[in-house]
mmCIF file of C-alpha atoms in Angstrom:
data_model
loop_
_atom_site.group_PDB
_atom_site.id
_atom_site.type_symbol
_atom_site.label_atom_id
_atom_site.label_comp_id
_atom_site.label_asym_id
_atom_site.label_seq_id
_atom_site.Cartn_x
_atom_site.Cartn_y
_atom_site.Cartn_z
ATOM 1 C CA MET A 1 -26.769 47.528 20.008
ATOM 2 C CA SER A 2 -28.284 44.350 19.701
ATOM 3 C CA GLU A 3 -28.600 43.304 16.137
ATOM 4 C CA THR A 4 -30.529 40.215 15.341
ATOM 5 C CA ILE A 5 -31.056 38.012 12.793
ATOM 6 C CA ASP A 6 -34.801 36.687 12.813
ATOM 7 C CA GLY A 7 -34.292 36.570 16.477
ATOM 8 C CA TYR A 8 -31.571 33.671 16.235
ATOM 9 C CA ILE A 9 -28.698 35.631 16.503
ATOM 10 C CA GLY A 10 -27.816 38.688 18.358
ATOM 11 C CA GLY A 11 -24.976 40.775 19.773
ATOM 12 C CA GLY A 12 -21.538 40.223 18.457
ATOM 13 C CA LYS A 13 -22.270 37.307 17.054
ATOM 14 C CA PHE A 14 -23.623 39.139 14.128
ATOM 15 C CA ALA A 15 -20.546 40.542 13.517
ATOM 16 C CA MET A 16 -18.916 37.425 13.485
ATOM 17 C CA LEU A 17 -20.614 36.160 10.612
ATOM 18 C CA GLY A 18 -19.626 39.495 8.585
ATOM 19 C CA ASP A 19 -15.890 38.308 9.515
ATOM 20 C CA ALA A 20 -16.527 34.857 8.223
ATOM 21 C CA ARG A 21 -17.856 36.263 4.886
ATOM 22 C CA SER A 22 -14.993 38.340 4.650
ATOM 23 C CA ARG A 23 -12.445 35.075 5.200
ATOM 24 C CA ASP A 24 -14.500 33.370 2.460
ATOM 25 C CA LEU A 25 -13.802 36.179 0.139
ATOM 26 C CA ASP A 26 -10.264 36.143 1.186
ATOM 27 C CA HIS A 27 -9.915 32.697 0.478
ATOM 28 C CA PHE A 28 -11.564 33.097 -3.018
ATOM 29 C CA MET A 29 -9.211 35.645 -3.949
ATOM 30 C CA GLY A 30 -6.237 34.154 -2.406
ATOM 31 C CA VAL A 31 -5.291 36.469 -0.069
ATOM 32 C CA GLY A 32 -5.675 36.551 4.190
ATOM 33 C CA ALA A 33 -5.629 33.698 6.920
ATOM 34 C CA VAL A 34 -6.574 30.476 4.842
ATOM 35 C CA SER A 35 -4.021 31.606 2.248
ATOM 36 C CA GLU A 36 -1.472 32.062 5.115
ATOM 37 C CA LEU A 37 -2.178 28.380 6.747
ATOM 38 C CA GLU A 38 -2.089 26.741 3.404
ATOM 39 C CA SER A 39 1.366 28.190 2.946
ATOM 40 C CA ARG A 40 2.590 27.548 6.471
ATOM 41 C CA LEU A 41 1.021 23.840 5.670
ATOM 42 C CA ALA A 42 3.003 23.600 2.813
ATOM 43 C CA GLY A 43 6.471 24.804 4.521
ATOM 44 C CA PHE A 44 5.852 22.097 7.321
ATOM 45 C CA TYR A 45 5.270 19.191 5.239
ATOM 46 C CA GLY A 46 7.997 20.476 2.884
ATOM 47 C CA VAL A 47 6.069 20.588 -0.031
ATOM 48 C CA LYS A 48 5.076 23.324 -3.014
ATOM 49 C CA HIS A 49 1.414 23.880 -2.069
ATOM 50 C CA ALA A 50 -1.248 22.921 0.553
ATOM 51 C CA ILE A 51 -5.036 23.547 -0.634
ATOM 52 C CA CYS A 52 -7.624 23.750 2.667
ATOM 53 C CA MET A 53 -10.984 22.018 1.519
ATOM 54 C CA ALA A 54 -14.297 22.804 2.921
ATOM 55 C CA SER A 55 -14.549 19.035 3.924
ATOM 56 C CA ALA A 56 -13.256 15.487 3.678
ATOM 57 C CA THR A 57 -15.533 14.419 0.832
ATOM 58 C CA SER A 58 -14.110 17.400 -1.184
ATOM 59 C CA ALA A 59 -10.959 16.369 -0.470
ATOM 60 C CA LEU A 60 -11.607 13.095 -1.681
ATOM 61 C CA PHE A 61 -13.242 14.035 -4.817
ATOM 62 C CA SER A 62 -10.236 16.583 -5.672
ATOM 63 C CA LEU A 63 -7.922 13.415 -4.903
ATOM 64 C CA ALA A 64 -10.095 11.156 -7.351
ATOM 65 C CA LEU A 65 -9.774 13.639 -10.102
ATOM 66 C CA ALA A 66 -6.145 14.459 -9.603
ATOM 67 C CA LEU A 67 -5.302 10.645 -9.887
ATOM 68 C CA ASP A 68 -7.718 10.394 -12.822
ATOM 69 C CA LEU A 69 -9.525 7.576 -11.207
ATOM 70 C CA ARG A 70 -12.494 7.077 -13.444
ATOM 71 C CA GLY A 71 -14.427 3.897 -14.225
ATOM 72 C CA ALA A 72 -12.219 1.434 -11.629
ATOM 73 C CA ASP A 73 -12.873 -0.483 -8.949
ATOM 74 C CA PHE A 74 -12.021 0.663 -5.157
ATOM 75 C CA ILE A 75 -12.090 -1.461 -2.400
ATOM 76 C CA THR A 76 -13.482 0.034 0.838
ATOM 77 C CA SER A 77 -15.344 -0.747 4.130
ATOM 78 C CA PRO A 78 -18.987 -1.009 4.424
ATOM 79 C CA LEU A 79 -18.944 0.494 7.827
ATOM 80 C CA ASN A 80 -18.309 3.809 6.551
ATOM 81 C CA PHE A 81 -19.871 7.363 6.108
ATOM 82 C CA GLY A 82 -21.730 8.099 2.775
ATOM 83 C CA GLY A 83 -19.516 11.088 2.007
ATOM 84 C CA SER A 84 -16.365 8.975 1.871
ATOM 85 C CA ILE A 85 -17.994 6.783 -1.095
ATOM 86 C CA THR A 86 -19.814 9.551 -2.970
ATOM 87 C CA PRO A 87 -16.921 11.295 -4.768
ATOM 88 C CA TRP A 88 -15.897 8.162 -6.385
ATOM 89 C CA LEU A 89 -19.464 6.937 -7.212
ATOM 90 C CA LEU A 90 -19.831 10.560 -9.403
ATOM 91 C CA LEU A 91 -16.717 9.516 -11.298
ATOM 92 C CA GLY A 92 -17.916 6.182 -12.423
ATOM 93 C CA ASN A 93 -15.900 3.920 -10.063
ATOM 94 C CA ARG A 94 -17.624 1.053 -8.508
ATOM 95 C CA PRO A 95 -17.123 0.269 -4.724
ATOM 96 C CA ILE A 96 -16.238 -3.449 -3.508
ATOM 97 C CA PHE A 97 -16.948 -3.838 -0.032
ATOM 98 C CA ALA A 98 -14.262 -5.832 2.075
ATOM 99 C CA ASP A 99 -15.196 -7.554 5.223
ATOM 100 C CA VAL A 100 -14.374 -6.190 8.226
ATOM 101 C CA ASP A 101 -12.197 -7.333 11.228
ATOM 102 C CA ARG A 102 -14.403 -8.222 14.324
ATOM 103 C CA VAL A 103 -11.862 -6.670 16.722
ATOM 104 C CA THR A 104 -10.653 -3.521 15.005
ATOM 105 C CA LEU A 105 -14.133 -3.032 12.813
ATOM 106 C CA THR A 106 -11.822 -1.810 9.865
ATOM 107 C CA LEU A 107 -10.924 -3.819 6.746
ATOM 108 C CA ASP A 108 -9.650 -7.570 7.043
ATOM 109 C CA PRO A 109 -6.368 -7.279 5.090
ATOM 110 C CA SER A 110 -6.281 -10.848 4.328
ATOM 111 C CA ASN A 111 -10.035 -10.467 2.752
ATOM 112 C CA VAL A 112 -8.363 -7.581 0.668
ATOM 113 C CA GLU A 113 -5.439 -9.328 -0.876
ATOM 114 C CA GLU A 114 -6.936 -12.829 -1.240
ATOM 115 C CA HIS A 115 -10.349 -12.000 -2.802
ATOM 116 C CA LEU A 116 -10.986 -8.590 -3.751
ATOM 117 C CA VAL A 117 -8.312 -6.948 -5.867
ATOM 118 C CA THR A 118 -8.657 -7.324 -9.281
ATOM 119 C CA ARG A 119 -7.047 -5.833 -12.798
ATOM 120 C CA LYS A 120 -9.778 -2.941 -12.611
ATOM 121 C CA THR A 121 -8.966 -2.016 -8.528
ATOM 122 C CA ARG A 122 -7.186 1.445 -8.572
ATOM 123 C CA ALA A 123 -7.465 2.309 -4.635
ATOM 124 C CA ILE A 124 -8.241 0.821 -1.384
ATOM 125 C CA LEU A 125 -9.995 3.274 1.124
ATOM 126 C CA ALA A 126 -9.430 2.096 4.761
#
């Protein structure tokens, strides 16, 4: 039997959606494969807890909340994905863009240390 959703998903793919929905519910309830992965990761890294996130943006937002970083300056690269900066902006932080090394295309450490670090600087995102 071939099930379809608006003609886009057929065959066994529809069943996989049900499995994905089940895994989402398992994670919300704290059971299942995601919870097992979190436990294994915590054991591997020798920490009490590990939390799987849906995206790096979510992880950065959680990090900023956990560190209570609000109203601070943070130094970052202008060559960046918007999702890397957005969580910090949502908490009232101000990005300070550092010069980029022409060879590595990453932050130029001398520019950061000499010109950008202030009393309000709380993070460097590289």
